[in-house]
Coordinates of C-alpha atoms and ligand atoms in Angstrom, one line a residue:
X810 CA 0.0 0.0 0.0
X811 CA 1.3 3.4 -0.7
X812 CA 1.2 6.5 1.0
X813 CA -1.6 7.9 -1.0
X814 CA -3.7 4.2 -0.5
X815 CA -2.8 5.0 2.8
X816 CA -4.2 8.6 3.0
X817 CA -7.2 7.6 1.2
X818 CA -7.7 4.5 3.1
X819 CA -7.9 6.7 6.4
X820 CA -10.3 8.9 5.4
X821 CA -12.7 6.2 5.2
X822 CA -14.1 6.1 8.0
X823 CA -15.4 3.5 8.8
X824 CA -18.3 4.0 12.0
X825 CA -19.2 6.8 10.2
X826 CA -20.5 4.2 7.0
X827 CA -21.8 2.0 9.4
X828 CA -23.5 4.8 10.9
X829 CA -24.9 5.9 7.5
X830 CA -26.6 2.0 6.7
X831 CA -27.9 1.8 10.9
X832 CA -29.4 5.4 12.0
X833 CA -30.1 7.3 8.3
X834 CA -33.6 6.5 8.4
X835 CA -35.0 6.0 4.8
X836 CA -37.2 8.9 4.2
X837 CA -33.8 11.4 5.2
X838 CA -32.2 9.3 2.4
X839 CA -34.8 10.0 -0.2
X840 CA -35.6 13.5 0.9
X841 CA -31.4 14.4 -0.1
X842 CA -31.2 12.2 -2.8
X843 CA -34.3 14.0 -4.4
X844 CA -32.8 17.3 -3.5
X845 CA -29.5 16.3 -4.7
X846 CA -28.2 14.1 -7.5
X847 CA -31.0 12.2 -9.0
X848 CA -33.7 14.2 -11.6
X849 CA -37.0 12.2 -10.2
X850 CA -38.3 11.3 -13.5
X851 CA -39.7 7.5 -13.6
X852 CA -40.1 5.6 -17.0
X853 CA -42.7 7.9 -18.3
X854 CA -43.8 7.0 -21.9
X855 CA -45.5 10.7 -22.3
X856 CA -42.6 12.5 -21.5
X857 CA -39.9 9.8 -23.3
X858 CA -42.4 10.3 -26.7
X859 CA -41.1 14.0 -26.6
X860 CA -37.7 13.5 -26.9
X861 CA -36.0 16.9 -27.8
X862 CA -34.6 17.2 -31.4
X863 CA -31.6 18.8 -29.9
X864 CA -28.1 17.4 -31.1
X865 CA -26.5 14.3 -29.7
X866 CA -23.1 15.6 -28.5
X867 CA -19.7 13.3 -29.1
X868 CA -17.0 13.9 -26.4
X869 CA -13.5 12.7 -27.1
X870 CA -12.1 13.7 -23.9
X871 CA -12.4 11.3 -21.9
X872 CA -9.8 10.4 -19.5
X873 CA -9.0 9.3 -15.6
X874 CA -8.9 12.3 -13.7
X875 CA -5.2 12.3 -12.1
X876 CA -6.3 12.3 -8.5
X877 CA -8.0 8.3 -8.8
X878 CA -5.5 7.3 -11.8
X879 CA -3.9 5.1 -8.8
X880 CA -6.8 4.8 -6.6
X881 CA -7.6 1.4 -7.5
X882 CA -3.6 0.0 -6.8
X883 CA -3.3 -3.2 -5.1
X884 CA -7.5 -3.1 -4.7
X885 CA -10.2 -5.7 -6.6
X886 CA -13.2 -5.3 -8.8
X887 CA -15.6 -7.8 -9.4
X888 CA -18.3 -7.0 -12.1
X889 CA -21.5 -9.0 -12.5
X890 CA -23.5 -8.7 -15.5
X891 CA -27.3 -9.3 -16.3
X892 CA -29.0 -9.1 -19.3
X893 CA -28.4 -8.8 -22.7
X894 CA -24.8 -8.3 -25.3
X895 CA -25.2 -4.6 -24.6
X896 CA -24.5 -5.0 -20.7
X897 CA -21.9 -7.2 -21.5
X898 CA -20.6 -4.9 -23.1
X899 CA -20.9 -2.3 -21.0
X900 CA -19.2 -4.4 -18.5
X901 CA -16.4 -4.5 -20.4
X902 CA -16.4 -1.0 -21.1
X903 CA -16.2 -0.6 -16.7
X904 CA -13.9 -3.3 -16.6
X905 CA -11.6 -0.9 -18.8
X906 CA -12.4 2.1 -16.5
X907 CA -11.2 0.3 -13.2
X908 CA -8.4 -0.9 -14.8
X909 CA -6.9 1.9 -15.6
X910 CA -7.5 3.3 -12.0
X911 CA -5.2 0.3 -10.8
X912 CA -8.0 -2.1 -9.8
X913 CA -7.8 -5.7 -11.1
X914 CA -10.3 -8.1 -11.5
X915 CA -11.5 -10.5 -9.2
X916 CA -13.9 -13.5 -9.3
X917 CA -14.9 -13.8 -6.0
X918 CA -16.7 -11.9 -3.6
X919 CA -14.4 -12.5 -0.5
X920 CA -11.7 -11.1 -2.3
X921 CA -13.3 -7.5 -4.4
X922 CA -13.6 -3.9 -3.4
X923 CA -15.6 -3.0 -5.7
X924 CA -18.4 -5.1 -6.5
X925 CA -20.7 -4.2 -9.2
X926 CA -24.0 -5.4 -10.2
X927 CA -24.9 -4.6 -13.9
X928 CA -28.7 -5.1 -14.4
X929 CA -31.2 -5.7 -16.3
X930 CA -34.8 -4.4 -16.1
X931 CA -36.4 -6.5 -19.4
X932 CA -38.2 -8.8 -17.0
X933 CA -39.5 -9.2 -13.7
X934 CA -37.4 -12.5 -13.4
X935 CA -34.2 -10.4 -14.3
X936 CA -34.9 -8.0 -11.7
X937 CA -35.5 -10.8 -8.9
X938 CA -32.7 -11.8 -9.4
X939 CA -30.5 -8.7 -9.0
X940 CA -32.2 -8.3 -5.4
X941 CA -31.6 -11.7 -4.6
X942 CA -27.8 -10.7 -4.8
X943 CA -28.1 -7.4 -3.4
X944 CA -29.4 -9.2 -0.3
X945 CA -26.5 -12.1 -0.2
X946 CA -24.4 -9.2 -0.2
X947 CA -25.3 -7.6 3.2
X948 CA -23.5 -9.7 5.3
X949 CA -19.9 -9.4 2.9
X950 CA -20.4 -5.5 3.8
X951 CA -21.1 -5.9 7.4
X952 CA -17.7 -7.7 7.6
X953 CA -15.5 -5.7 4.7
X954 CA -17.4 -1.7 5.7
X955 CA -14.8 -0.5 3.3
X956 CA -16.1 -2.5 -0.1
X957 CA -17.9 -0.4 -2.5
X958 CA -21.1 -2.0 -3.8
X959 CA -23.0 -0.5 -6.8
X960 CA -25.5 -1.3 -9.2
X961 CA -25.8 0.0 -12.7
X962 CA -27.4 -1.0 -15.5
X963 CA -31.1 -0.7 -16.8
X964 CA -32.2 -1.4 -13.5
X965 CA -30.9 1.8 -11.8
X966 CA -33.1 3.8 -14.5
X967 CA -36.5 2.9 -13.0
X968 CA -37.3 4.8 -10.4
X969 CA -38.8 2.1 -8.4
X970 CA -35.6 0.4 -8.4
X971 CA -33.8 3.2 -6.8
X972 CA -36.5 4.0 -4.1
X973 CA -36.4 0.5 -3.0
X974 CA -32.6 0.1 -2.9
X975 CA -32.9 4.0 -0.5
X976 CA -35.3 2.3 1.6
X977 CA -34.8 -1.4 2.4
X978 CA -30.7 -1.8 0.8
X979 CA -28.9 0.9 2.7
X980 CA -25.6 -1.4 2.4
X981 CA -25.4 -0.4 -1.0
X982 CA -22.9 2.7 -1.5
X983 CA -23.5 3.4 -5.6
X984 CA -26.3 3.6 -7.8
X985 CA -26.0 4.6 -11.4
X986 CA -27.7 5.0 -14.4
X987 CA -26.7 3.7 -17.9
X988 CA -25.4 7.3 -19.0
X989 CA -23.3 7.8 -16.5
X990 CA -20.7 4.8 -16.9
X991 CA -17.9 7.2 -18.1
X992 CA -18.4 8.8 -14.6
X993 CA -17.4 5.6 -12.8
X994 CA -14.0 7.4 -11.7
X995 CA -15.7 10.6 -10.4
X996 CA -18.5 8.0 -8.7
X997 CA -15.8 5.2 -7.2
X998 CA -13.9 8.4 -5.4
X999 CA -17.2 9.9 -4.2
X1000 CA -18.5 6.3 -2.7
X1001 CA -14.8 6.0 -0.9
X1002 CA -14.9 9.4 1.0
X1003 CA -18.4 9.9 1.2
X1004 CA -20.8 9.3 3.7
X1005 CA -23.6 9.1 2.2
X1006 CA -24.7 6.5 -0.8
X1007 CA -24.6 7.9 -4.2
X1008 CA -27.0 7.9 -6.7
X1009 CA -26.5 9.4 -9.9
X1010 CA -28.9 8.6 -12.5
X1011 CA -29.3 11.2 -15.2
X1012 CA -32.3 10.9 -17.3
X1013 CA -30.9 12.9 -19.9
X1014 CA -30.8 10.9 -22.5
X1015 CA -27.2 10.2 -23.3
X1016 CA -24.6 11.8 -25.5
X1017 CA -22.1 9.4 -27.3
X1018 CA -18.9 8.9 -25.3
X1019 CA -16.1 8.2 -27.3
X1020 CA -12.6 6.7 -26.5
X1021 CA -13.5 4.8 -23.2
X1022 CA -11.1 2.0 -22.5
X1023 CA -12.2 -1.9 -22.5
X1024 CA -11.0 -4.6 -20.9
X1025 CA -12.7 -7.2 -23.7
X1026 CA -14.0 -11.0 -22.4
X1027 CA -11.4 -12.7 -25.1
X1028 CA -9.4 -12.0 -27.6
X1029 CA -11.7 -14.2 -31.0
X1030 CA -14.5 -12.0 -30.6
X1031 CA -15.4 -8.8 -30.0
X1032 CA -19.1 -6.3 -29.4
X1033 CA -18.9 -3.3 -31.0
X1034 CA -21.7 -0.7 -30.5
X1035 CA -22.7 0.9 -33.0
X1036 CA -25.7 2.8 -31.7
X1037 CA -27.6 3.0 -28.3
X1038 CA -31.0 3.7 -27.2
X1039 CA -34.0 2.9 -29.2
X1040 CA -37.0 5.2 -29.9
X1041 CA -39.4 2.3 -31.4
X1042 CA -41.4 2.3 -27.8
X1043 CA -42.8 -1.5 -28.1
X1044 CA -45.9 -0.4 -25.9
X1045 CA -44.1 -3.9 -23.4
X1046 CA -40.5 -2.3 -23.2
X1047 CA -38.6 -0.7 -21.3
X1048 CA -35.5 -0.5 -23.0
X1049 CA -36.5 3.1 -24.4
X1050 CA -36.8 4.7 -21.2
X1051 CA -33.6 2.7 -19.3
X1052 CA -31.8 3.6 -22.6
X1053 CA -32.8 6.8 -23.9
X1054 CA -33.1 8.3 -27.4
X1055 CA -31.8 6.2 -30.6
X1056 CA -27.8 7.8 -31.1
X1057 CA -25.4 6.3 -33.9
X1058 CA -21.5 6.7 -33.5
X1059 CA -20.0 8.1 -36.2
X1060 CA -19.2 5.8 -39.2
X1061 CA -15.1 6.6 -38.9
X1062 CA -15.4 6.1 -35.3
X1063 CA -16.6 2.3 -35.4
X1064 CA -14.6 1.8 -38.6
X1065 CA -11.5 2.8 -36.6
X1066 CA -12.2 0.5 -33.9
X1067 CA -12.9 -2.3 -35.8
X1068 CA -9.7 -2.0 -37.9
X1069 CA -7.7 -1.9 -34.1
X1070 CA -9.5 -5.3 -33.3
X1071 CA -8.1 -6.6 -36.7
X1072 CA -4.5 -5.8 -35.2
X1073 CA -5.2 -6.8 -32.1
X1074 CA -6.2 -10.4 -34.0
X1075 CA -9.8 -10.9 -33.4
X1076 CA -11.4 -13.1 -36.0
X1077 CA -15.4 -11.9 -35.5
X1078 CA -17.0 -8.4 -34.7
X1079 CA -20.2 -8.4 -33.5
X1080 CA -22.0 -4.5 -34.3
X1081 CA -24.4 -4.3 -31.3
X1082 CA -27.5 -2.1 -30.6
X1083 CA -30.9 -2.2 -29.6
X1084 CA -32.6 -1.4 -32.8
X1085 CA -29.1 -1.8 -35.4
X1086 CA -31.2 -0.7 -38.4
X1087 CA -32.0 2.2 -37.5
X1088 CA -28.4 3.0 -37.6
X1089 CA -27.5 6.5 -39.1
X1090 CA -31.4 7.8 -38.8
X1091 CA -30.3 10.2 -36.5
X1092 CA -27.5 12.2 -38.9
X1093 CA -28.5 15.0 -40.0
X1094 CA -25.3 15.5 -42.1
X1095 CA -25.3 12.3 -43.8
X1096 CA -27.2 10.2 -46.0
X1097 CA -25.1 6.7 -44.3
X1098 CA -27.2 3.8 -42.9
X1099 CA -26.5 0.3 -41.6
X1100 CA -26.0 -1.3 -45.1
X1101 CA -23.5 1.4 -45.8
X1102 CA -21.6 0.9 -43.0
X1103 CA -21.6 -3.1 -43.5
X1104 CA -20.7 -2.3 -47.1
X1105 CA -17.4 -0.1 -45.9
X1106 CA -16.5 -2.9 -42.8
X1107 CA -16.8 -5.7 -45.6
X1108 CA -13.7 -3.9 -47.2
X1109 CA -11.9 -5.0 -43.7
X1110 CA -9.7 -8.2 -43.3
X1111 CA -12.0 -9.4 -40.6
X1112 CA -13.0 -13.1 -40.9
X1113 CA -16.7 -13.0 -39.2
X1114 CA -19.0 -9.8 -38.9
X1115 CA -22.2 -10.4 -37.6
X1116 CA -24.9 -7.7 -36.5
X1117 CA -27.6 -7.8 -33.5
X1118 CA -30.4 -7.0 -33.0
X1119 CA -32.5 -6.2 -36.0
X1120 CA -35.9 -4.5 -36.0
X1121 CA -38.0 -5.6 -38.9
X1122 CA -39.7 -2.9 -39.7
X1123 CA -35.8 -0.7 -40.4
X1124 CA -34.4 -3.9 -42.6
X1125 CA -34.8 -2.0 -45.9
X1126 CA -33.0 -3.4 -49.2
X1127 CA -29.5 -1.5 -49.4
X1128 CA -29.2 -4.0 -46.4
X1129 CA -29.9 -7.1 -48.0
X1130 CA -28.7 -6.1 -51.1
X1131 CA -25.0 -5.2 -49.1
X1132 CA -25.3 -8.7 -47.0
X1133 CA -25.9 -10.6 -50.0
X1134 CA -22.5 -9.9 -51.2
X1135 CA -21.8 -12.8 -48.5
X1136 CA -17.9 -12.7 -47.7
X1137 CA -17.4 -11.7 -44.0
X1138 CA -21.0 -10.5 -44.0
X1139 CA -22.7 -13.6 -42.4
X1140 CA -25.7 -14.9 -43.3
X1141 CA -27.1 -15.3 -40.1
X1142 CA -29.9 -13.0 -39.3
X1143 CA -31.5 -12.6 -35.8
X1144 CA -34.9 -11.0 -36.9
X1145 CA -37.2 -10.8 -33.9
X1146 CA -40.8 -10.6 -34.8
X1147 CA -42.5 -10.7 -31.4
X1148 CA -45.7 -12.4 -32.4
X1149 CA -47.6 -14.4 -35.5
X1150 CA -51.4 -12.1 -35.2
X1151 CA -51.4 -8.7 -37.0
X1152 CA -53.7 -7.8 -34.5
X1153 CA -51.3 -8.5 -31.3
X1154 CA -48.3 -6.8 -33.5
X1155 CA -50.6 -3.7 -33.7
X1156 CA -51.1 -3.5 -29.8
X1157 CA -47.4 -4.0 -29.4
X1158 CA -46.4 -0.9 -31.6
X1159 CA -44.3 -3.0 -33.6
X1160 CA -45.7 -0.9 -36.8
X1161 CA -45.6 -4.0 -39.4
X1162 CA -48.4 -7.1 -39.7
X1163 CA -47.7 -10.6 -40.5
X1164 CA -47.9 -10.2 -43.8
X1165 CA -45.2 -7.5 -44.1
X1166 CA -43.4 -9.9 -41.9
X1167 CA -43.2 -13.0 -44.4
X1168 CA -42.6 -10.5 -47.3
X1169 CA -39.4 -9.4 -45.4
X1170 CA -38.7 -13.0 -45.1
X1171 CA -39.0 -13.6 -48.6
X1172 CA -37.1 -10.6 -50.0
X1173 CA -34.3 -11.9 -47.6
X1174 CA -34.8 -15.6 -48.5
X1175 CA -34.4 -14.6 -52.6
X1176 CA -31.2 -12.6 -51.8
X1177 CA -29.7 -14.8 -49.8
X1178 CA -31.0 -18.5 -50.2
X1179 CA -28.8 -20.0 -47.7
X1180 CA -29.8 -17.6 -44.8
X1181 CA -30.5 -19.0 -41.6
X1182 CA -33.2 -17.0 -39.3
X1183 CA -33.6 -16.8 -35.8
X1184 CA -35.8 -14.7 -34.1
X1185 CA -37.5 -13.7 -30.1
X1186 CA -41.2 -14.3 -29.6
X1187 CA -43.2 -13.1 -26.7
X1188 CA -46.5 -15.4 -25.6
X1189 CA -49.0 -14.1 -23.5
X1190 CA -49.2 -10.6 -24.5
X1191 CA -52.4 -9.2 -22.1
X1192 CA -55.8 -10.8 -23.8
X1193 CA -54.2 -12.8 -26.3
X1194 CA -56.4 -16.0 -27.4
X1195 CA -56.2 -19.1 -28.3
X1196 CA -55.8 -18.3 -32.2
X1197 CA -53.6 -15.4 -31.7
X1198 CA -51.3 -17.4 -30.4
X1199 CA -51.6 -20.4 -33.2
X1200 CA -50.9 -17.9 -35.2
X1201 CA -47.3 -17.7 -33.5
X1202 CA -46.9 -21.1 -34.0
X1203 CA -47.6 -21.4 -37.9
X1204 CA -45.7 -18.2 -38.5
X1205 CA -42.7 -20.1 -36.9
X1206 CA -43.3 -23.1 -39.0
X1207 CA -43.8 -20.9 -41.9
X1208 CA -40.6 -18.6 -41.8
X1209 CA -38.8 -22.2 -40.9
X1210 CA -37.0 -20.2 -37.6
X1211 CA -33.8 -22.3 -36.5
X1212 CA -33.8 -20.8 -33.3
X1213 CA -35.8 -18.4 -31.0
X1214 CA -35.6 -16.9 -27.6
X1215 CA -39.1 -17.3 -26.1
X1216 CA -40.5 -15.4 -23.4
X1217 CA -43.8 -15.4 -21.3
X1218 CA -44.8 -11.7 -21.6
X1219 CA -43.8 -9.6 -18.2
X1220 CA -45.6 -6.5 -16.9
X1221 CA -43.1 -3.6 -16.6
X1222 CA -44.2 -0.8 -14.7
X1223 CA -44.2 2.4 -16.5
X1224 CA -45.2 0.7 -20.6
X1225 CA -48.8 1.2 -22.0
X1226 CA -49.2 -3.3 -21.9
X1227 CA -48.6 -3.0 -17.9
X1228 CA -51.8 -0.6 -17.7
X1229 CA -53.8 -2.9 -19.6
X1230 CA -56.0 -5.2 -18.1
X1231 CA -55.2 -9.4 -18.9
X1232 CA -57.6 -12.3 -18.7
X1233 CA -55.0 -14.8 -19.9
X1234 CA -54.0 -16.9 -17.0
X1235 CA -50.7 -17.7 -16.5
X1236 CA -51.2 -21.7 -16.5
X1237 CA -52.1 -20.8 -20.2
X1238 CA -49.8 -18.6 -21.1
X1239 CA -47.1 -21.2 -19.2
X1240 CA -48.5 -24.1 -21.4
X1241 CA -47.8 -21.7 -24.6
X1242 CA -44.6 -21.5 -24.2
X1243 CA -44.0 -25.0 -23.4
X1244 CA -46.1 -26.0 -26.7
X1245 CA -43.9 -22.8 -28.7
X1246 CA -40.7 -24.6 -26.8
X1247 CA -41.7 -28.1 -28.1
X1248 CA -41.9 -26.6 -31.9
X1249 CA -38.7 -24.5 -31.3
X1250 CA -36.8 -27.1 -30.6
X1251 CA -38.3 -29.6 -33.2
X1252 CA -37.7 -26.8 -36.0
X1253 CA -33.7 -26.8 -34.1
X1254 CA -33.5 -30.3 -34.5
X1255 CA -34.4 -30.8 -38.2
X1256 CA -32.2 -27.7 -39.4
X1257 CA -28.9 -29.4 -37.4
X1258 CA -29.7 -32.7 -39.1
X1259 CA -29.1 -31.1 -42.6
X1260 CA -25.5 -30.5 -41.3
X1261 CA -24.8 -34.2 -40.4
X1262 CA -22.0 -35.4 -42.9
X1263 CA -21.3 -32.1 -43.9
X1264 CA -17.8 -30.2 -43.3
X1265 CA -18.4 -26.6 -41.9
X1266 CA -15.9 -24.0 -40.8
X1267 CA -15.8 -23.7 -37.4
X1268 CA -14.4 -20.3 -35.5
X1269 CA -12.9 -22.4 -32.1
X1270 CA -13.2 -20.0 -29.2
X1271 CA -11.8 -22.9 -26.5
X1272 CA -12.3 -26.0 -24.7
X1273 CA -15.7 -27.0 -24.5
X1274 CA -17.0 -26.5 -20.7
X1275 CA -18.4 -30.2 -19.8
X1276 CA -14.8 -31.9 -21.1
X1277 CA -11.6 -30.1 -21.7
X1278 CA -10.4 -32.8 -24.2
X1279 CA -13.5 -31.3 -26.4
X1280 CA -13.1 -27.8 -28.3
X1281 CA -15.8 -25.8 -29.2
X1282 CA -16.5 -22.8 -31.7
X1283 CA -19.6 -21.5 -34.1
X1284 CA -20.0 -21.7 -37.5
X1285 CA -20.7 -18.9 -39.5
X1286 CA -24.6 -19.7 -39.1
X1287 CA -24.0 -20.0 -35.7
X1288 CA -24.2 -23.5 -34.7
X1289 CA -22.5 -24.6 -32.1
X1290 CA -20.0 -27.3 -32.9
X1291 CA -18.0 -29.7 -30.4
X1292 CA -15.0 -31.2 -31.4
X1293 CA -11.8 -33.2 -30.8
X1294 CA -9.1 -31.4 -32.0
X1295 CA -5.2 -29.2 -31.0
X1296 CA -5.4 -26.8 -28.5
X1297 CA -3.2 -25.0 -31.2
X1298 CA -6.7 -24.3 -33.6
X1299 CA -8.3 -22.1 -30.4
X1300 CA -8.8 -19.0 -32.3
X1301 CA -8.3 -19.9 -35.9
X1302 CA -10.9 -21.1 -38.1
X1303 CA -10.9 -24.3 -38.5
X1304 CA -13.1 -27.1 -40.8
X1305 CA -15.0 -30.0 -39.3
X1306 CA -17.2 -32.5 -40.5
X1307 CA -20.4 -33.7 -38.4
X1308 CA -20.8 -36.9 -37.6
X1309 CA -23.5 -36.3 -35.1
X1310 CA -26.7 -33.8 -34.8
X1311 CA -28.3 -32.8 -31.8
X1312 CA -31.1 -30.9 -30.9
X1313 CA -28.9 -27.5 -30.3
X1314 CA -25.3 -28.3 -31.2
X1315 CA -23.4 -30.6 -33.6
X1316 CA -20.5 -32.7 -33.1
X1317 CA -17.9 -33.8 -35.5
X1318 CA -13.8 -34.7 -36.3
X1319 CA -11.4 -31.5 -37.4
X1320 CA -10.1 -32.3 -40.9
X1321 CA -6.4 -32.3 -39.9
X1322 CA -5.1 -30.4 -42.9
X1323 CA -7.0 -27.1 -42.5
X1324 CA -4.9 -26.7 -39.3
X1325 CA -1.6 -25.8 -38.3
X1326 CA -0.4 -27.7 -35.7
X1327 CA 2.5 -26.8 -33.7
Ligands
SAM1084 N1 -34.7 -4.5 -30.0 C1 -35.0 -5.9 -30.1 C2 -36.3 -6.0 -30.9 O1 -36.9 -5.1 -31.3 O2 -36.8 -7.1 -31.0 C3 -35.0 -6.6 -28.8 C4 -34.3 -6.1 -27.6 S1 -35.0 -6.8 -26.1 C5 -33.6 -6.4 -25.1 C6 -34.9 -8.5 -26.2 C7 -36.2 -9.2 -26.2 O3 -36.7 -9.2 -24.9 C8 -37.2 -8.7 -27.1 O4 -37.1 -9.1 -28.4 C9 -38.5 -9.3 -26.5 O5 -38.8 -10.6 -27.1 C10 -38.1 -9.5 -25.1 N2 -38.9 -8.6 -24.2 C11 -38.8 -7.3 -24.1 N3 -39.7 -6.8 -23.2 C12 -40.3 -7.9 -22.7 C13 -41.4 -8.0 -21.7 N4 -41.9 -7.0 -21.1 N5 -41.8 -9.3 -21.4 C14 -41.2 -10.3 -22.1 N6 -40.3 -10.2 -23.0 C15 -39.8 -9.0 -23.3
SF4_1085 FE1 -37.7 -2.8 -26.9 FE2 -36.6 -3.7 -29.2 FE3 -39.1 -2.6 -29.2 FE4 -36.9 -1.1 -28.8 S1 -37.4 -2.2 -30.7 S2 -38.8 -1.0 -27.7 S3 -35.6 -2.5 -27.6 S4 -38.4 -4.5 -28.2

């Protein structure tokens, strides 16, 4: 420990935190926090629809301020992540942050001073979850006063969230918001000396931060965003209002990154936002969308690009005219359509009907033949009947889906659906998902056995979790592959051929000559 640590370290006092979680009672808590740091604006849909036209500003600047640049020496962070690729990302994007303040990373509790919990607030389950942990984390603060907890994410955008952390989790020292990660320096010093939790949460709805450093999961694949927020307001989501307004980085921006992961040696890029179609709406001095900046990253010597998620209703032809040039551009399209009824998709805001739906499909289908779609669907929606949700099931037959994230609709306070009233039981809507499980996994099944026999290239990421002799990787239509093969093909691209199909992965022999063993 230096002499700074040591400064630091003794202005942490620690009765006086012990003080703050024992005799602050809640309502003083609220009362400052109100006055102080946090805008009280739940999700409100009214006020999100207005969403100022004002500019998006980009800030380059970013940088550790010099008085926390060694804060973090000899200290421990532990980050865990809920959610979807985006909080992964972010994680990685707070991983980079604490990093560079001298922290390193930890994986377990006993041994971090910082522990972070990155949330997500797209279900109720999600959410349950989060405050399962928040509890099993009491007692590790009563022991260690001096660790920092926080939560962040999606989570810390609701309102309801934060109130209930002031009143009942007062061992938590940081809460904030998911425009406010390039504060974490600021935020980390503020929870050490202060005696009080923080809360910052601005509900502003974000600016683009540039140049923030990542500590990336591996070194095969990477996320890059290329946009955040999303302004489609699903009248079930909440992502709009934990995410704010739809914001695209500049093209030369990602393009620059993405040509640094090429030297760094990563084999697959990932472009990541909510809504990645709607990519370059929001310039107003360029004419540049998401099938021009595929078109200008297919130029780059990177083996894989892939894109998620897609919103049907932005998927417009420049697009599929610009992936069916094939090449990196992968032919593997995550297209979520939500339900099978034109009449659900209408109370769900998702502003196309089934029809438009299967023409999409088709128009895809003709450009690129070999495509393989996936999709998420949502049973249960409030009042949906019987047919409605037949309709879910022949539309997944019809589009021939190979996979699909399924979820039993959840109430989320603050969206139009959660005010509506719902006479579908949840036995029912329980027994829909197991009878849209049952098909899902039949339609899985049938599209692996086409591969049996066949030799695929396989990107190998590492040693398959349930047996180390086993490596494991994706092809490019994302299938997972298992497969005995050299340590030495981990991160290389590699060809197998399938001997065996199973319902959600394939296994097969590496043929030897592709590979350079050392
Ligand atoms: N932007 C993407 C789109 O338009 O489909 C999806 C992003 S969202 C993070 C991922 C998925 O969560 C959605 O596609 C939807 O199926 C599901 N989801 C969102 N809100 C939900 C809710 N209230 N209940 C159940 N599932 C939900
Ligand atoms: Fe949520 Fe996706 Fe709809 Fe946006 S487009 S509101 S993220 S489901």
């Amino acid at each position: 420990m230096n002499e700074e640590q040591r400064k630091q370290q003794a202005q942490i006092e620690q009765p006086d935190n012990f003080d703050r979680i024992k005799n602050t009672s809640s309502d003083d808590m609220i009362a400052k926090y109100f006055q102080t740091s946090y805008e009280p604006q739940s999700p409100d849909i009214k006020k999100a629809r207005k969403r100022r036209k004002e500019d998006i500003q980009f800030h380059y600047d970013f940088s550790i301020p010099e008085d926390v640049a060694t804060i973090g020496k000899g200290k421990k962070f532990l980050i865990r992540t809920y959610g979807c690729q985006m909080n992964e990302h972010d994680t990685e994007v707070m991983a980079g942050i604490l990093t560079e303040m001298g922290y390193e990373s930890t994986s377990s509790t006993d041994d971090a001073d910082i522990i972070l919990l990155n949330t997500c607030a797209i279900r109720e389950n999600a959410e349950n979850k989060v405050f399962g942990e928040i509890g099993h984390l009491k007692p590790l603060k009563l022991e260690k006063p001096d660790l920092i907890i926080g939560v962040c994410g999606c989570m810390s955008q609701e309102e309801s969230v934060v109130n209930r952390i002031l009143k009942k989790h007062q061992h938590i020292d940081l809460i904030f918001g998911t425009h406010n990660i390039h504060r974490l320096p600021q935020l980390v010093k503020e929870a050490l000396f202060g005696k009080e939790m923080i809360v910052e949460v601005w509900s502003k709805e974000g600016d683009v931060i540039e140049n923030l450093p990542k500590v990336r999961k591996g070194k095969i694949k990477a996320w890059v965003n290329i946009m955040y927020g999303c302004d489609k307001f699903c009248t079930y989501c909440i992502v709009p209002m934990t995410r704010g307004k739809e914001r695209s980085r500049r093209p030369e921006d990602i393009i620059q990154e993405v040509r640094h992961l090429v030297a760094q040696g990563y084999q697959e890029v990932t472009l990541l936002g909510q809504n990645v179609n709607a990519y370059g709406k929001d310039f107003e001095d360029l004419e540049y969308g998401l099938g021009d900046l595929m078109n200008d990253i297919h130029k780059i010597d990177i083996p894989r690009v892939r894109f998620t998620t897609s919103h049907p209703r932005d998927f417009d032809d420049r697009l599929i005219e610009v992936l069916a040039q094939g090449g990196n551009l992968l032919d593997h399209i995550h297209l979520p359509v939500q339900s099978g009824s034109t009449e659900i998709l209408k109370k769900m805001n998702r502003k196309y009907t089934r029809e438009e739906y299967l023409e999409l499909v088709h128009k895809i289908r003709k450009a690129m033949p070999n495509a393989t779609l996936t999709t998420d669907i949502i049973v249960g929606f409030p009042n949906e009947t019987e047919e409605q949700f037949e309709e879910t099931m022949t539309l997944m037959e019809e589009v021939g889906f190979e996979a699909a994230y399924t979820y039993i609709y959840s109430p989320r306070e603050g969206t139009p659906a959660a005010r509506k009233k719902d006479d579908v039981p949840d036995e029912v809507k329980k027994q829909r998902l197991y009878r849209l499980n049952e098909l899902v996994n039949k339609q899985s099944a049938e599209s692996m056995k086409k591969y049996d026999g066949k030799t695929v290239k396989v990107l190998v990421e590492g040693e398959s979790k349930k047996n180390p002799d086993v490596l494991a990787g994706y092809t490019e239509r994302n299938k997972l592959v298992n497969f005995k093969g050299p340590k030495s093909s981990i991160g290389k691209i590699v060809e197998v051929k399938i001997t065996e199909a199973k319902t959600w992965s394939l296994n097969g022999v590496m043929v030897e000559s592709t590979v350079e063993v050392n």
